[in-house]
Amino acid sequence: MTVEIALSRHPHDRVAERRTDEAWLAEVWADDENTRVLVVAGTRVQVVDAGLAWVPPSQAPEGTKVLLGERDGTVWFAVIIDGSHADQSWMPLRGLVPALADDTGEQAALIVHAIGIAEWLWATRHCIRCGGTYEPMQLGHVLRCTDCGREEFPRTDPAVIMVVADGEAPDDRCLLGRHPSWPPGRYSTLAGFVEPGESIEQAVRREVYEESGIKVGDVEYFGSQPWPLPRSLMIGCIAKATSADISVDGLEIEDARWFTREQMKAEAEAGTLVLPGGISISRSLIEHWYGGPLPGQW
């Protein structure tokens, strides 16, 4: 199955082998024409009239350099500075989601990479073995303890996200749920983190049953997407229900409903059903099941 998912489009070459190539790094950092830098203050980036403020290296401030990679003849970096430099023109990733939803893929993957590393550096201050101080190595992709020498690498938490289909082929209904904090009409696919010692398929079955009371049989892989809010890899799946009676947990899920395609289209057009935005893999899962684009989003 080949599926195009928003934040997985147009990946850049991360050129990991170049992270310790001092001669090459000095050469590309001196190239203002073919190198661009995204300045990240804490975990925020600056937004200007034309979009994000990518600058040539000569205009970048001092900070922690992060090599993002190469694409289309350009080398891309981030420089992470203290969050105190950010004013109202600087935004966190969540605030950039609407703009990234319209992005063709030219910048989205780079931004997610940059902010994902910045989030990790911000959250990982002390060695988990001895409590010592970390220093960044390999252009922001490794932390080494200055006391015991332990190395720490960026962590990504696997999470499953699934559209649950019910009925005979081509699957007559799909299951969507809503969180108690969401505005009226907002529904999405179910999701949850993979627990230690658990497979993807097991996590899908457990999460769906815990949140909705629905039992799942077959689980089919759909696609994946990075989601650095804060540091997840969303693993999209299509789950086939083997039961139909809904019983929500009332905590993570306030309500869950079966939707036919006709109901989904009519309610989305009327605005009584508000579906996830296009940047989310949830949207891709829902529209894949539906068979085409749907109106409205949040």
Short mmCIF file of C-alpha atoms in Angstrom, two decimals:
data_model
loop_
_atom_site.label_atom_id
_atom_site.label_comp_id
_atom_site.label_asym_id
_atom_site.label_seq_id
_atom_site.Cartn_x
_atom_site.Cartn_y
_atom_site.Cartn_z
CA MET A 1 0.00 0.00 0.00
CA THR A 2 1.42 3.40 -1.01
CA VAL A 3 -0.09 6.28 0.92
CA GLU A 4 0.93 9.94 0.92
CA ILE A 5 0.80 11.33 4.46
CA ALA A 6 1.34 15.03 5.12
CA LEU A 7 4.45 15.13 7.33
CA SER A 8 6.04 12.14 5.59
CA ARG A 9 6.11 13.80 2.17
CA HIS A 10 9.38 14.94 0.59
CA PRO A 11 11.88 13.78 3.23
CA HIS A 12 15.33 15.37 3.24
CA ASP A 13 18.59 13.44 3.16
CA ARG A 14 19.81 13.65 6.77
CA VAL A 15 23.44 13.01 5.71
CA ALA A 16 24.17 11.53 9.15
CA GLU A 17 27.68 10.59 8.04
CA ARG A 18 28.48 14.32 7.71
CA ARG A 19 27.72 15.17 11.34
CA THR A 20 31.36 14.59 12.31
CA ASP A 21 32.94 15.78 9.03
CA GLU A 22 34.48 19.01 10.30
CA ALA A 23 35.95 20.08 6.93
CA TRP A 24 32.67 19.65 5.07
CA LEU A 25 30.70 21.36 7.86
CA ALA A 26 33.02 24.38 7.78
CA GLU A 27 32.71 24.56 4.01
CA VAL A 28 28.91 24.52 3.88
CA TRP A 29 28.59 26.87 6.87
CA ALA A 30 30.67 29.41 4.94
CA ASP A 31 28.35 29.14 1.91
CA ASP A 32 25.68 31.83 2.35
CA GLU A 33 24.23 31.09 -1.08
CA ASN A 34 23.50 27.37 -0.69
CA THR A 35 23.03 26.95 3.07
CA ARG A 36 20.01 28.01 5.14
CA VAL A 37 19.50 28.11 8.90
CA LEU A 38 16.34 28.01 10.99
CA VAL A 39 16.81 29.76 14.33
CA VAL A 40 14.90 28.05 17.15
CA ALA A 41 14.47 29.94 20.44
CA GLY A 42 13.87 27.22 23.00
CA THR A 43 11.30 25.29 20.99
CA ARG A 44 9.84 28.22 19.02
CA VAL A 45 10.58 29.56 15.55
CA GLN A 46 10.17 33.06 14.19
CA VAL A 47 7.39 33.76 11.72
CA VAL A 48 7.74 36.67 9.29
CA ASP A 49 5.50 37.93 6.48
CA ALA A 50 6.93 35.51 3.93
CA GLY A 51 6.83 32.50 6.26
CA LEU A 52 9.48 31.07 8.53
CA ALA A 53 12.67 33.05 9.00
CA TRP A 54 15.32 30.92 7.28
CA VAL A 55 18.59 32.88 7.20
CA PRO A 56 22.05 32.40 5.68
CA PRO A 57 24.74 31.23 8.12
CA SER A 58 26.32 34.69 8.35
CA GLN A 59 23.08 35.99 9.87
CA ALA A 60 22.59 33.15 12.34
CA PRO A 61 23.28 33.80 16.04
CA GLU A 62 25.58 31.74 18.23
CA GLY A 63 23.88 28.64 19.59
CA THR A 64 23.68 24.87 19.32
CA LYS A 65 24.03 23.91 15.66
CA VAL A 66 21.89 21.07 14.35
CA LEU A 67 22.55 19.61 10.91
CA LEU A 68 19.17 18.81 9.38
CA GLY A 69 20.42 17.58 6.01
CA GLU A 70 20.44 18.22 2.26
CA ARG A 71 17.69 18.66 -0.30
CA ASP A 72 17.45 20.30 -3.71
CA GLY A 73 21.06 21.48 -3.63
CA THR A 74 20.71 23.27 -0.29
CA VAL A 75 22.18 22.28 3.08
CA TRP A 76 19.80 22.95 5.98
CA PHE A 77 20.70 23.66 9.60
CA ALA A 78 18.97 24.78 12.76
CA VAL A 79 20.57 26.88 15.47
CA ILE A 80 18.99 26.55 18.90
CA ILE A 81 19.24 29.55 21.22
CA ASP A 82 17.80 30.33 24.64
CA GLY A 83 14.02 30.63 24.75
CA SER A 84 14.24 34.08 26.35
CA HIS A 85 14.93 35.52 22.88
CA ALA A 86 11.41 34.65 21.68
CA ASP A 87 8.74 37.35 21.54
CA GLN A 88 5.23 37.25 20.06
CA SER A 89 6.59 36.72 16.55
CA TRP A 90 7.95 33.30 17.61
CA MET A 91 5.59 30.33 17.57
CA PRO A 92 5.65 26.73 18.85
CA LEU A 93 5.08 23.88 16.43
CA ARG A 94 1.42 23.55 17.39
CA GLY A 95 0.85 27.12 16.27
CA LEU A 96 2.42 26.31 12.90
CA VAL A 97 0.11 23.38 12.18
CA PRO A 98 -2.31 25.37 9.94
CA ALA A 99 0.57 26.62 7.79
CA LEU A 100 2.17 23.18 7.61
CA ALA A 101 -1.16 21.73 6.50
CA ASP A 102 -0.93 23.89 3.38
CA ASP A 103 2.76 23.20 2.86
CA THR A 104 3.67 21.14 -0.19
CA GLY A 105 6.34 19.35 1.80
CA GLU A 106 9.18 21.74 1.02
CA GLN A 107 9.66 22.81 4.64
CA ALA A 108 7.42 20.67 6.85
CA ALA A 109 9.83 17.76 7.30
CA LEU A 110 12.73 20.10 8.04
CA ILE A 111 10.72 22.04 10.63
CA VAL A 112 9.54 18.87 12.36
CA HIS A 113 13.15 17.62 12.48
CA ALA A 114 14.45 20.92 13.90
CA ILE A 115 11.78 21.34 16.56
CA GLY A 116 11.90 17.65 17.46
CA ILE A 117 15.62 17.94 18.27
CA ALA A 118 15.03 21.24 20.10
CA GLU A 119 12.29 19.63 22.23
CA TRP A 120 14.60 16.72 23.06
CA LEU A 121 17.51 19.00 24.02
CA TRP A 122 15.19 21.16 26.15
CA ALA A 123 13.75 18.16 28.01
CA THR A 124 17.00 16.19 28.45
CA ARG A 125 19.10 18.24 30.84
CA HIS A 126 20.77 15.69 33.13
CA CYS A 127 22.30 12.24 32.75
CA ILE A 128 19.86 9.51 33.73
CA ARG A 129 22.75 7.41 35.10
CA CYS A 130 24.62 9.88 37.33
CA GLY A 131 22.73 13.18 37.16
CA GLY A 132 25.62 14.92 35.43
CA THR A 133 25.39 17.57 32.73
CA TYR A 134 24.99 16.69 29.07
CA GLU A 135 26.82 18.37 26.20
CA PRO A 136 25.60 18.08 22.58
CA MET A 137 27.68 16.12 20.08
CA GLN A 138 27.30 15.21 16.38
CA LEU A 139 25.50 18.42 15.50
CA GLY A 140 22.77 18.05 18.11
CA HIS A 141 21.97 14.37 17.57
CA VAL A 142 23.88 12.91 20.55
CA LEU A 143 24.24 14.07 24.16
CA ARG A 144 27.28 13.00 26.18
CA CYS A 145 27.50 13.24 29.96
CA THR A 146 30.46 15.40 31.01
CA ASP A 147 30.83 13.33 34.21
CA CYS A 148 30.41 9.63 33.35
CA GLY A 149 30.61 9.76 29.55
CA ARG A 150 27.23 8.12 28.95
CA GLU A 151 25.73 8.92 25.53
CA GLU A 152 22.04 9.68 25.09
CA PHE A 153 20.26 9.58 21.72
CA PRO A 154 16.98 11.21 20.64
CA ARG A 155 13.99 9.13 21.67
CA THR A 156 10.78 8.64 19.73
CA ASP A 157 7.72 7.10 21.37
CA PRO A 158 5.72 4.75 19.10
CA ALA A 159 2.00 5.39 19.11
CA VAL A 160 -0.74 3.62 17.18
CA ILE A 161 -3.56 5.50 15.49
CA MET A 162 -6.30 3.57 13.75
CA VAL A 163 -9.49 3.76 11.79
CA VAL A 164 -11.75 0.94 12.96
CA ALA A 165 -13.91 -0.49 10.17
CA ASP A 166 -17.03 -2.58 10.64
CA GLY A 167 -19.24 -4.47 8.20
CA GLU A 168 -18.85 -6.45 5.03
CA ALA A 169 -16.50 -5.22 2.33
CA PRO A 170 -16.07 -2.41 1.51
CA ASP A 171 -16.66 -1.89 5.25
CA ASP A 172 -19.97 -0.18 5.90
CA ARG A 173 -19.04 1.89 8.95
CA CYS A 174 -16.03 3.34 10.74
CA LEU A 175 -15.58 4.22 14.39
CA LEU A 176 -14.61 7.71 15.56
CA GLY A 177 -14.34 9.07 19.10
CA ARG A 178 -14.03 12.39 20.88
CA HIS A 179 -12.04 13.63 23.90
CA PRO A 180 -13.99 15.30 26.73
CA SER A 181 -12.11 18.59 26.25
CA TRP A 182 -12.97 18.97 22.55
CA PRO A 183 -15.61 21.38 21.22
CA PRO A 184 -18.97 19.90 20.15
CA GLY A 185 -18.88 17.95 16.89
CA ARG A 186 -15.16 17.22 16.90
CA TYR A 187 -14.37 13.53 16.30
CA SER A 188 -11.22 11.67 15.35
CA THR A 189 -9.67 8.23 15.09
CA LEU A 190 -8.64 6.39 18.24
CA ALA A 191 -4.96 6.40 19.25
CA GLY A 192 -2.59 5.46 22.05
CA PHE A 193 1.00 4.69 22.94
CA VAL A 194 2.57 1.28 22.48
CA GLU A 195 3.46 -0.26 25.84
CA PRO A 196 6.73 -2.11 26.62
CA GLY A 197 6.74 -5.65 25.27
CA GLU A 198 3.74 -4.98 23.03
CA SER A 199 3.46 -5.35 19.25
CA ILE A 200 1.74 -2.80 17.05
CA GLU A 201 -1.19 -5.15 16.47
CA GLN A 202 -1.56 -5.84 20.18
CA ALA A 203 -1.48 -2.13 20.97
CA VAL A 204 -4.23 -1.44 18.42
CA ARG A 205 -6.48 -4.12 19.88
CA ARG A 206 -5.85 -3.03 23.47
CA GLU A 207 -6.35 0.70 22.86
CA VAL A 208 -9.55 0.26 20.86
CA TYR A 209 -11.03 -2.04 23.48
CA GLU A 210 -9.98 0.17 26.42
CA GLU A 211 -11.39 3.32 24.87
CA SER A 212 -14.52 2.06 23.11
CA GLY A 213 -15.25 -1.51 24.21
CA ILE A 214 -14.93 -2.65 20.59
CA LYS A 215 -12.99 -5.84 19.89
CA VAL A 216 -10.61 -5.91 16.92
CA GLY A 217 -9.40 -8.83 14.82
CA ASP A 218 -7.24 -8.17 11.75
CA VAL A 219 -4.91 -5.15 11.82
CA GLU A 220 -3.40 -3.79 8.60
CA TYR A 221 -0.50 -1.33 8.49
CA PHE A 222 -1.40 1.93 6.71
CA GLY A 223 1.57 4.30 7.05
CA SER A 224 3.49 6.37 9.57
CA GLN A 225 4.14 10.00 10.35
CA PRO A 226 6.40 11.83 12.82
CA TRP A 227 4.47 13.91 15.34
CA PRO A 228 6.84 15.84 17.62
CA LEU A 229 4.18 16.98 20.09
CA PRO A 230 6.26 16.09 21.94
CA ARG A 231 8.15 13.16 20.30
CA SER A 232 5.92 10.51 18.80
CA LEU A 233 5.93 8.35 15.70
CA MET A 234 2.31 7.81 14.72
CA ILE A 235 1.83 4.33 13.26
CA GLY A 236 -1.36 4.32 11.23
CA CYS A 237 -3.42 1.14 11.01
CA ILE A 238 -6.72 -0.12 9.64
CA ALA A 239 -8.43 -2.31 12.23
CA LYS A 240 -11.31 -4.68 11.52
CA ALA A 241 -13.91 -4.80 14.28
CA THR A 242 -15.28 -8.13 15.48
CA SER A 243 -17.91 -6.56 17.77
CA ALA A 244 -20.23 -3.57 17.45
CA ASP A 245 -21.50 -2.52 20.90
CA ILE A 246 -19.74 0.67 22.07
CA SER A 247 -18.82 1.23 25.72
CA VAL A 248 -16.54 4.28 26.16
CA ASP A 249 -14.16 4.63 29.09
CA GLY A 250 -15.40 8.16 29.90
CA LEU A 251 -11.86 9.38 30.58
CA GLU A 252 -9.87 9.52 27.37
CA ILE A 253 -12.99 9.10 25.24
CA GLU A 254 -16.24 10.90 26.07
CA ASP A 255 -18.20 9.51 23.15
CA ALA A 256 -17.67 7.18 20.20
CA ARG A 257 -19.91 6.60 17.18
CA TRP A 258 -20.18 4.43 14.13
CA PHE A 259 -20.43 6.49 10.93
CA THR A 260 -21.58 5.29 7.54
CA ARG A 261 -20.10 7.09 4.55
CA GLU A 262 -23.41 8.82 3.94
CA GLN A 263 -23.62 10.03 7.54
CA MET A 264 -20.03 11.18 7.54
CA LYS A 265 -20.41 13.22 4.34
CA ALA A 266 -23.74 14.78 5.35
CA GLU A 267 -22.57 15.78 8.83
CA ALA A 268 -19.21 17.07 7.60
CA GLU A 269 -20.98 19.23 5.01
CA ALA A 270 -23.40 20.50 7.65
CA GLY A 271 -20.56 21.27 10.09
CA THR A 272 -21.99 19.07 12.82
CA LEU A 273 -19.07 16.67 12.35
CA VAL A 274 -15.64 18.33 12.49
CA LEU A 275 -12.76 16.10 11.40
CA PRO A 276 -9.00 16.43 11.98
CA GLY A 277 -6.92 18.71 9.77
CA GLY A 278 -5.04 17.62 6.68
CA ILE A 279 -1.66 17.56 8.42
CA SER A 280 -2.79 14.74 10.69
CA ILE A 281 -2.43 11.09 9.77
CA SER A 282 -5.91 10.76 11.28
CA ARG A 283 -7.29 12.72 8.33
CA SER A 284 -5.46 10.45 5.90
CA LEU A 285 -6.89 7.36 7.61
CA ILE A 286 -10.45 8.68 7.58
CA GLU A 287 -10.38 9.81 3.95
CA HIS A 288 -8.74 6.54 2.90
CA TRP A 289 -11.65 4.65 4.47
CA TYR A 290 -14.19 7.10 3.06
CA GLY A 291 -12.69 6.91 -0.42
CA GLY A 292 -12.00 10.57 -1.11
CA PRO A 293 -11.74 14.12 0.29
CA LEU A 294 -14.17 15.36 2.95
CA PRO A 295 -15.12 18.96 3.80
CA GLY A 296 -14.18 20.84 6.96
CA GLN A 297 -11.37 20.42 9.46
CA TRP A 298 -10.02 21.58 12.79
#
